[in-house]
CSV table of C-alpha atoms and ligand atoms in Angstrom, one decimal:
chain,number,residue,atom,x,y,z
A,227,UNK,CA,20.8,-11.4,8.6
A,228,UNK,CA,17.3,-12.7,7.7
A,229,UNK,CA,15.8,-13.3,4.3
A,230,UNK,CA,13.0,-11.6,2.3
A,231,UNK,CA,11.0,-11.8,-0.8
A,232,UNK,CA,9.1,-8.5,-1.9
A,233,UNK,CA,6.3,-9.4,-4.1
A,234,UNK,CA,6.0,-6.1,-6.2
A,235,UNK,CA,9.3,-5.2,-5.4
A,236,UNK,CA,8.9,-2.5,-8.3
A,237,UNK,CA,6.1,-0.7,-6.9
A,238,UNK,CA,6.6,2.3,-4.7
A,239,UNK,CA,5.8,0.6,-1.6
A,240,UNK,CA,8.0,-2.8,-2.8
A,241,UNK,CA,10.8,-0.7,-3.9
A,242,UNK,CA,10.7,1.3,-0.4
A,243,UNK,CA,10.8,-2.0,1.2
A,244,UNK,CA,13.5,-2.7,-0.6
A,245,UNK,CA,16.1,-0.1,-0.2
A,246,UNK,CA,15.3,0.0,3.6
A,247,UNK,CA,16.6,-4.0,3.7
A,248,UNK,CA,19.2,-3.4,1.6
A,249,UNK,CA,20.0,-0.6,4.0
A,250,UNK,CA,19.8,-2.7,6.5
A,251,UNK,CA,22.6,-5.2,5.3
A,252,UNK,CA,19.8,-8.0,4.9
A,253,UNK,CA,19.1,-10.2,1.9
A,254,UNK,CA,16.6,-9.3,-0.4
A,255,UNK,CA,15.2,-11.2,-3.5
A,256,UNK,CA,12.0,-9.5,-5.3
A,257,UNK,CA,9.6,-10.6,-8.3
A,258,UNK,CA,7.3,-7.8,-10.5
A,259,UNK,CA,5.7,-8.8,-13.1
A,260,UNK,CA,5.6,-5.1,-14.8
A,261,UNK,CA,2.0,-4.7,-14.7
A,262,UNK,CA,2.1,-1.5,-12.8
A,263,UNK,CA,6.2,-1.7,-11.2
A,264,UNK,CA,8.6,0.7,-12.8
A,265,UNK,CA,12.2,-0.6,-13.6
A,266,UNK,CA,13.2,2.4,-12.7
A,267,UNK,CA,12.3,1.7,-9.2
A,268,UNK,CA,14.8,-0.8,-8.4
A,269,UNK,CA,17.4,0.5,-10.6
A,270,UNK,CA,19.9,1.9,-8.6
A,271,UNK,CA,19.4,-1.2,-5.5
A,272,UNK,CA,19.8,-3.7,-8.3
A,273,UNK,CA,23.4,-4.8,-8.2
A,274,UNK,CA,22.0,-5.5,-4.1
A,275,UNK,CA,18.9,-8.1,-4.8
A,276,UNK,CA,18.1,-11.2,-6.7
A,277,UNK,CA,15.4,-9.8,-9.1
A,278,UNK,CA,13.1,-12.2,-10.8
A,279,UNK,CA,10.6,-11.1,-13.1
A,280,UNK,CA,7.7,-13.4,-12.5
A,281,UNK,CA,4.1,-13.4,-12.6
A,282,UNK,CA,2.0,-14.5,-9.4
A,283,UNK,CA,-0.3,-16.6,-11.4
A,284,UNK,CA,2.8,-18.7,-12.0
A,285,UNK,CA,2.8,-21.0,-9.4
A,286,UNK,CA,6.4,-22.8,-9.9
A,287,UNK,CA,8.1,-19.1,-10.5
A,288,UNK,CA,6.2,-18.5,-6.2
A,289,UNK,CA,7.7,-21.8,-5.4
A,290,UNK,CA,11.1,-21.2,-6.4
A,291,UNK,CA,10.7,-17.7,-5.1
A,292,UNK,CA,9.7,-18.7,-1.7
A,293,UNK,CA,12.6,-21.3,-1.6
A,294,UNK,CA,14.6,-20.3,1.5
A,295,UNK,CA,13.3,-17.0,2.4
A,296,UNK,CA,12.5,-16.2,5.8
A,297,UNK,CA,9.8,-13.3,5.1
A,298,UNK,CA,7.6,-12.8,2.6
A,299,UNK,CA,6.6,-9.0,2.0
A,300,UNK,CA,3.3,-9.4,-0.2
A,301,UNK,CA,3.0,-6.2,-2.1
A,302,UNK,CA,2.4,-7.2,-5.6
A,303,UNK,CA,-1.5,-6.0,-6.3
A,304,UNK,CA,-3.7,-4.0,-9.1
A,305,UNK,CA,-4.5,-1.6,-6.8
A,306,UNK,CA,-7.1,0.9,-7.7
A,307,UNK,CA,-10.8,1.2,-7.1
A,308,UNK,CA,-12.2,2.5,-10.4
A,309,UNK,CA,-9.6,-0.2,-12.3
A,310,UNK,CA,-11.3,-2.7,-10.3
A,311,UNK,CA,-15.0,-1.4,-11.5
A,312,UNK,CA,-14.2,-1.5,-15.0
A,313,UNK,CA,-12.7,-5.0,-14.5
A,314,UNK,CA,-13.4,-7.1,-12.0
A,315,UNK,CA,-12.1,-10.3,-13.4
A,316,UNK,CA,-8.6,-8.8,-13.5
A,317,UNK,CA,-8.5,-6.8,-10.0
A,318,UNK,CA,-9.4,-11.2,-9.0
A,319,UNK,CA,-6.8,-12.7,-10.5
A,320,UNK,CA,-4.0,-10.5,-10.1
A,321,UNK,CA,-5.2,-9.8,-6.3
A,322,UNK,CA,-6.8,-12.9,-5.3
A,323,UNK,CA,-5.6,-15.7,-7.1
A,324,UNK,CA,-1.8,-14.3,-7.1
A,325,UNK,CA,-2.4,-14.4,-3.5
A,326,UNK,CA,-3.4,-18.1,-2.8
A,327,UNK,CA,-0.9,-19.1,-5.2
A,328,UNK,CA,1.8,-16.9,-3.0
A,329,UNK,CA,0.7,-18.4,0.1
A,330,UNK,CA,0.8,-22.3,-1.3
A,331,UNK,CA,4.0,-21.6,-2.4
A,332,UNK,CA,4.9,-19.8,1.0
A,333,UNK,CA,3.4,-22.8,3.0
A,334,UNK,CA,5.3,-24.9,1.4
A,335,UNK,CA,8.6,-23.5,1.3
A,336,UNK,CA,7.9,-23.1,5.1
A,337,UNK,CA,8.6,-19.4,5.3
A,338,UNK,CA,8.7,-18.1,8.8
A,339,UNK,CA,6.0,-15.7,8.0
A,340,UNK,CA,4.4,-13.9,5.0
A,341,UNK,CA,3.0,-10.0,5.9
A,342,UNK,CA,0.3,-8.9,3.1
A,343,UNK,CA,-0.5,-5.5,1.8
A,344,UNK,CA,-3.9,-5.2,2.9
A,345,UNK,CA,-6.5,-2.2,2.2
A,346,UNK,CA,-8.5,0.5,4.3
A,347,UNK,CA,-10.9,-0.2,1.5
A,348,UNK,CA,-12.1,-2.9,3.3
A,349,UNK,CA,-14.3,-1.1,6.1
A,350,UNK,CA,-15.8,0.5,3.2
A,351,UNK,CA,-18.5,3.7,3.8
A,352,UNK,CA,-19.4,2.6,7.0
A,353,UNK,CA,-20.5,5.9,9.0
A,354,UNK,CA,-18.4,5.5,12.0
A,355,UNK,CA,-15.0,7.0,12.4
A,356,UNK,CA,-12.2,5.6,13.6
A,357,UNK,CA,-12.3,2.4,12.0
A,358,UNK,CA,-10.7,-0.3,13.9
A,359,UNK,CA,-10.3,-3.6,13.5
A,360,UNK,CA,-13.2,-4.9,15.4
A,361,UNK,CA,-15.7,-3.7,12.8
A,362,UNK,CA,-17.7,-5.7,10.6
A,363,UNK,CA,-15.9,-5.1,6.8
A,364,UNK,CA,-18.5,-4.0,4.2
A,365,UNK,CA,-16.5,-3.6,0.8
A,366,UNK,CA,-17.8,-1.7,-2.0
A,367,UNK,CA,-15.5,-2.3,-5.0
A,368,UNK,CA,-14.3,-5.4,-6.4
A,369,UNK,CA,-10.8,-3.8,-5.3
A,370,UNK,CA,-11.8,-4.1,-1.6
A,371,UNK,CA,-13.4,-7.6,-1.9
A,372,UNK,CA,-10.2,-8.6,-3.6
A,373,UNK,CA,-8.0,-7.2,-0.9
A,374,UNK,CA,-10.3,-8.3,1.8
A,375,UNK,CA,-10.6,-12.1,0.4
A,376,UNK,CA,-6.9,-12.1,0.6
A,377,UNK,CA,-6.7,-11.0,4.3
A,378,UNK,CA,-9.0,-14.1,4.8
A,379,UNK,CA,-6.4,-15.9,3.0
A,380,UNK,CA,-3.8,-14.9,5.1
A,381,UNK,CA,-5.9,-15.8,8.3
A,382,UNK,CA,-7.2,-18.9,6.4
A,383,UNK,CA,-3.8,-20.4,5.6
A,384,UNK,CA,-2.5,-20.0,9.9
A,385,UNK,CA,-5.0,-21.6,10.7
A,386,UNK,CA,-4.9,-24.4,8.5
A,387,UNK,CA,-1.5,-24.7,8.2
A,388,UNK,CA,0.1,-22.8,10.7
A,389,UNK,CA,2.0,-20.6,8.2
A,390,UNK,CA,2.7,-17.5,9.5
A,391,UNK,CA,0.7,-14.3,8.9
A,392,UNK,CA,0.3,-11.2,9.4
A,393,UNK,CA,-2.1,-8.6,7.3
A,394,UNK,CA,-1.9,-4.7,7.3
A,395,UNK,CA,-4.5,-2.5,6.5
A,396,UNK,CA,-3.0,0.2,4.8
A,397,UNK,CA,-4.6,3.6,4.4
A,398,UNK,CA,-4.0,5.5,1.0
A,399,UNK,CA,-0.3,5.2,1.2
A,400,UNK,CA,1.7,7.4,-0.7
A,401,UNK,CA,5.3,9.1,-1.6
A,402,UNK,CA,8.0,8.8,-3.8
A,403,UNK,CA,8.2,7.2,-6.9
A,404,UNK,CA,4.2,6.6,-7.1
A,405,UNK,CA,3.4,6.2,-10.5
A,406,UNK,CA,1.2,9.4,-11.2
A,407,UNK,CA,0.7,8.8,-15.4
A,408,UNK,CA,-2.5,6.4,-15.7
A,409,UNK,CA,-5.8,7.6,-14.9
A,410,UNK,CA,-5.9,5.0,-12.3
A,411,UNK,CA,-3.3,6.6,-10.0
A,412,UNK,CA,-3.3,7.3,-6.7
A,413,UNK,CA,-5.0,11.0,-5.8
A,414,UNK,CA,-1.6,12.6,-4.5
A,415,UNK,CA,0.7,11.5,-6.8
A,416,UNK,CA,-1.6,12.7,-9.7
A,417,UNK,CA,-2.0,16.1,-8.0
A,418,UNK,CA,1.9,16.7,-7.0
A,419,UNK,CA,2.6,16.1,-10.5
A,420,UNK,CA,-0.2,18.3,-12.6
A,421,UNK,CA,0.5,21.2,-10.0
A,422,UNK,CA,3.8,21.1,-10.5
A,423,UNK,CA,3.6,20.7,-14.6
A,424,UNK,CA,0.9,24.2,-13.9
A,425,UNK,CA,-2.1,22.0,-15.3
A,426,UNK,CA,-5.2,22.1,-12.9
A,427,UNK,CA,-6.0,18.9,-10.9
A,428,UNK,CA,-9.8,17.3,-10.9
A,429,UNK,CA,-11.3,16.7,-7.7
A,430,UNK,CA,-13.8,13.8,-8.0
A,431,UNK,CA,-17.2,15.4,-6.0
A,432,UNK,CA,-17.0,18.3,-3.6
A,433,UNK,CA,-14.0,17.9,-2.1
A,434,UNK,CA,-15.4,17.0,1.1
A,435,UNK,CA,-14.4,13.5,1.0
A,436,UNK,CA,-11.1,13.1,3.5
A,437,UNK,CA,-8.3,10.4,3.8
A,438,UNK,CA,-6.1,9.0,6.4
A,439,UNK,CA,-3.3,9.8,4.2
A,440,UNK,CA,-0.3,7.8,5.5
A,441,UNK,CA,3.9,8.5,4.2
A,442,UNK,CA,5.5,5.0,2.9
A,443,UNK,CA,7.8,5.2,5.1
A,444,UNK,CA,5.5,4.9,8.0
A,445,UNK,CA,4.2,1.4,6.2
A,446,UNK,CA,7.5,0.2,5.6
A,447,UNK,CA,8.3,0.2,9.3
A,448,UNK,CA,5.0,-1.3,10.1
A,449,UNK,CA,6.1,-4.3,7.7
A,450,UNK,CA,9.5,-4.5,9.5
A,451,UNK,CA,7.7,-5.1,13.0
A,452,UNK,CA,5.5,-7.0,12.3
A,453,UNK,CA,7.6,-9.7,10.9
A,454,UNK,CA,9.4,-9.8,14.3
A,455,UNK,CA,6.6,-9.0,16.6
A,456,UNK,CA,5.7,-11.9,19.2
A,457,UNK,CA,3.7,-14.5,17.8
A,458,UNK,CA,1.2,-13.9,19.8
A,459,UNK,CA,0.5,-10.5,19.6
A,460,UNK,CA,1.1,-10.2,15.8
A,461,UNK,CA,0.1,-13.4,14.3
A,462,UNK,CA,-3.6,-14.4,12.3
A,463,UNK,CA,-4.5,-10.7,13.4
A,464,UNK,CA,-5.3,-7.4,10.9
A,465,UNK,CA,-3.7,-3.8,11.8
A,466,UNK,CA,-4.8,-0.3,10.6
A,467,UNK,CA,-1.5,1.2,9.2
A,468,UNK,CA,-2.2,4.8,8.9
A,469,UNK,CA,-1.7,8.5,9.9
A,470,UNK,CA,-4.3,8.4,12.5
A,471,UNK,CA,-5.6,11.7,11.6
A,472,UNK,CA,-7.7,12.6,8.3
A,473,UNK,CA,-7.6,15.5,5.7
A,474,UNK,CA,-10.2,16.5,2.9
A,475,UNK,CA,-9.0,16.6,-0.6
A,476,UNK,CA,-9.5,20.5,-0.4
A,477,UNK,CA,-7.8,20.9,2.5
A,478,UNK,CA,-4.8,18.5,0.6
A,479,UNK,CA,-5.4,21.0,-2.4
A,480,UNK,CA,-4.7,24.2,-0.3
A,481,UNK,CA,-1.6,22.8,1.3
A,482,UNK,CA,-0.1,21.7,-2.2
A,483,UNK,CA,-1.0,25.2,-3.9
A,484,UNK,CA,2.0,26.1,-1.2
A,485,UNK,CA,4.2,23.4,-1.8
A,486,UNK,CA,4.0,23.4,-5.5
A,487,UNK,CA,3.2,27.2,-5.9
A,488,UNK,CA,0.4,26.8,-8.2
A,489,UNK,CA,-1.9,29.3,-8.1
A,490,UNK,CA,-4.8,28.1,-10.1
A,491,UNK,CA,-7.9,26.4,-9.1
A,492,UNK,CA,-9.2,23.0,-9.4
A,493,UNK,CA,-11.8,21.4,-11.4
A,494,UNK,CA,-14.8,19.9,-9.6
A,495,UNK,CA,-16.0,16.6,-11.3
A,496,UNK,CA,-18.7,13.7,-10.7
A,497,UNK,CA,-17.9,11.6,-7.7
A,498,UNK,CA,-16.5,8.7,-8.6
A,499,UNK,CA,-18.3,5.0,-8.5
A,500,UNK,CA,-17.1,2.9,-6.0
A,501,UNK,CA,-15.5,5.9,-4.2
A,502,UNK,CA,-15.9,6.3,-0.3
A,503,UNK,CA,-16.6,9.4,2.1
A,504,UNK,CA,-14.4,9.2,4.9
A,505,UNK,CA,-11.5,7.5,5.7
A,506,UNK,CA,-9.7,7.7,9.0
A,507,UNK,CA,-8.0,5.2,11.2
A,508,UNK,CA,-7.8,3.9,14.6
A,509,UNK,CA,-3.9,2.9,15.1
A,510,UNK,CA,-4.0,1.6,18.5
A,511,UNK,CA,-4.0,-2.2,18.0
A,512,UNK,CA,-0.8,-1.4,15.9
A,513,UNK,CA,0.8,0.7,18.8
A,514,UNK,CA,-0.1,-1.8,21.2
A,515,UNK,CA,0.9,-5.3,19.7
A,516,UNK,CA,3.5,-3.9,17.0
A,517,UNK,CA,5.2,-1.0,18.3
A,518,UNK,CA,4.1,1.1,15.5
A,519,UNK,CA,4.4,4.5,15.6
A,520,UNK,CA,3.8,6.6,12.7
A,521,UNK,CA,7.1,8.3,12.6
A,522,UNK,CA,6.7,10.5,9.7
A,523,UNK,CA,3.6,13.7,9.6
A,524,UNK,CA,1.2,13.7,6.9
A,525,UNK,CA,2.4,17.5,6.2
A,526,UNK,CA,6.4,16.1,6.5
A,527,UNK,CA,5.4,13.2,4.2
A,528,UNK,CA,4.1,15.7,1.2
A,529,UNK,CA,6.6,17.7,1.5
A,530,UNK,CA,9.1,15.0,0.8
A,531,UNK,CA,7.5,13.6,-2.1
A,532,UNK,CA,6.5,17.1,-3.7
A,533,UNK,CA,10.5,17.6,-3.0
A,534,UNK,CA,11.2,14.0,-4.8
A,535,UNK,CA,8.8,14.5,-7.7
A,536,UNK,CA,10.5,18.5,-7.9
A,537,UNK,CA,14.3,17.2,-7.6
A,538,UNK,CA,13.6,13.9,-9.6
A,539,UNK,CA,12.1,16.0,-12.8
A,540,UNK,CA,9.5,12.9,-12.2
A,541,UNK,CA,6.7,14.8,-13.3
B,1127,UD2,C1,-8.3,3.1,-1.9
B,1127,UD2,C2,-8.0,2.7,-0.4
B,1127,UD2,C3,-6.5,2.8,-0.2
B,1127,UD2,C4,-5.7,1.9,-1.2
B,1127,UD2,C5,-6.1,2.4,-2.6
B,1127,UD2,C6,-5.4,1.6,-3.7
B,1127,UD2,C7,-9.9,3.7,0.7
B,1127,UD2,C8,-10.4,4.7,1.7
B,1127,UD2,N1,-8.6,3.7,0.5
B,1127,UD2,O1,-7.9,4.4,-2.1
B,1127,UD2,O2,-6.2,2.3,1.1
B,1127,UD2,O3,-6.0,0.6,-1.0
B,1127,UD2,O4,-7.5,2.3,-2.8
B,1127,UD2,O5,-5.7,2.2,-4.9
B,1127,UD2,O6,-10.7,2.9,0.2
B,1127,UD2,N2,-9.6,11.6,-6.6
B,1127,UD2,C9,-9.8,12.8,-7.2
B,1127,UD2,N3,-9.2,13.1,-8.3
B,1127,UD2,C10,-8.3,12.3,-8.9
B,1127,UD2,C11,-8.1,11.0,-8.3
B,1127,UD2,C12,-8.8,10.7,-7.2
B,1127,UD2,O7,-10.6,13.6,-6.7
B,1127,UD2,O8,-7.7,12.6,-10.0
B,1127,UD2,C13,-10.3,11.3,-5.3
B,1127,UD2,C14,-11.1,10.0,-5.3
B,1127,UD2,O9,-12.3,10.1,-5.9
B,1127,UD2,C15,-11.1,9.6,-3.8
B,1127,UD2,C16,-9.8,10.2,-3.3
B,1127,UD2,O10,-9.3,11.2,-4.3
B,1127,UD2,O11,-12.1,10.3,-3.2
B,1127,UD2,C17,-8.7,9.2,-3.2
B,1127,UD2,O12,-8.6,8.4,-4.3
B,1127,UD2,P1,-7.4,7.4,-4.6
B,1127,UD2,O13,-7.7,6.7,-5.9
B,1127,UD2,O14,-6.1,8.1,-4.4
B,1127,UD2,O15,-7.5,6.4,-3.4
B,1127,UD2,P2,-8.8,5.6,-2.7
B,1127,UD2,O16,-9.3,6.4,-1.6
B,1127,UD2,O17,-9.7,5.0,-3.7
């Protein structure tokens, strides 16, 4: 049985995490702050985790946290691109500096390794397609500077220190329990939920733009290898974790119109600031030096969560 601490542990992704370790018979202790976690989320794993609510600003709260865990799971983030344009200052301090205060504490604890929720966002609106790791990042938002400093971090503090790291890009992960109420929410989880209330969904621009949409199950397995992938292979290094295959919002709209049965149209606003055109990743370094395989479809995936948001009367 190994150790972990979920930053976030009360986001969608952290709470995923979560169940599949307590699944797993393995000890799990998690902080959230609240800022954007649901206590609902961990609700029913409770009575199976050490729950602290902590800031990551608070340096001592990351120290005790990281206090004989073997892996750190680094979730905990303000994750959204126009939240970040409206405040950049905030999107840095809750992405950045919680970071370098997660990885002191981390360091000095002497975790075996920490694994960090990294961003697509990153490669920003570079033309080419697939992106892979190789390419030069050009971030657009404060979001994606934020999550790409961190992934410097992460590389930063192996090679000073020798802690441990491995960073994931993630590509518009999403699924159950993704919070769909502020404005700020991630573009599947607000459309599941306002199709299946009847009310019509806004599409930012034409509808054109398209996303390497990937389940959360698929990133929570890419978490679990890579804190027991070789050294070697995994460690100082950035994946793509993703689908591997892109779909436009419309196309997204047409197969939720079946899924949710709502019949109406959608609204076509201005594009948003910040936003990019094309997202779609290459998965191969993952394949190769993790094992990853996304397990679970794109279609399969929305399926499920439109089922979870249906069944859960989350919406
Ligand atoms: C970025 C990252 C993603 C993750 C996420 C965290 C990219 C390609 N992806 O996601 O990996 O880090 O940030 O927040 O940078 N939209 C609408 N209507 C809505 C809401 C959104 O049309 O009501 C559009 C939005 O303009 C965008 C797309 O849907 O074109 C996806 O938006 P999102 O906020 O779900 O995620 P995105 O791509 O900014």
């Amino acid at each position: 049985m190994s150790s972990y601490l979920i930053t976030g542990i009360a986001g969608f992704i952290g709470s995923a995490l979560a169940r599949e370790l307590v699944q797993r018979g393995e000890q799990v202790r998690g902080i959230d702050n609240f800022a954007t976690g649901k206590r609902e989320n961990i609700a029913e794993i409770l009575s199976h985790i050490e729950f602290r609510e902590k800031d990551m600003l608070d340096l001592e709260a990351m120290k005790q946290a990281c206090a004989g865990v073997d892996y750190v799971l680094h979730q905990a983030a303000i994750p959204s691109v126009p939240k970040s344009v409206l405040d950049p200052i905030g999107s840095n301090r809750a992405n950045v500096d919680g970071t370098v205060n997660l990885l002191v504490a981390a360091r000095d604890a002497k975790v075996k390794r920490v694994i960090y929720a990294a961003s697509s966002s990153a490669y920003g609106d570079t033309p080419t397609l697939r992106k892979h790791e190789r390419m030069m990042p050009d971030p657009i938002s404060p979001y994606a500077v934020a999550k790409l400093a961190g992934e410097h971090y992460m590389i930063s503090f192996y090679r000073c220190y020798g802690l441990e790291t491995v960073a994931l890009r993630y590509f518009n992960v999403f699924g159950p329990r993704q919070d769909p109420s502020s404005p700020y929410s991630g573009v599947l989880a607000k459309f599941i939920t306002l199709m299946l209330k009847g009310q019509q969904p806004t599409i930012f621009g034409d509808g054109e733009q398209s996303r390497d949409f990937t389940y959360v199950d698929n990133a929570v397995e890419a978490n679990l290898l890579a804190c027991k992938a070789p050294t070697a292979l995994a460690v100082g290094k950035v994946f793509n974790i993703a689908t591997g295959r892109r779909v436009t919002l419309n196309e997204t709209f047409k197969l939720l119109q079946q899924l949710t049965s709502y019949a109406g149209a959608p609204i076509y606003g201005p594009a948003r600031a910040g936003d990019i055109k094309h997202s779609l990743a290459d998965i191969s370094l993952a394949e190769k030096h993790l094992g990853y395989k996304p397990k679970v479809s794109f279609e399969e995936g929305l399926r499920r969560t439109v089922e979870w948001y249906r069944s859960s009367g989350n919406f």
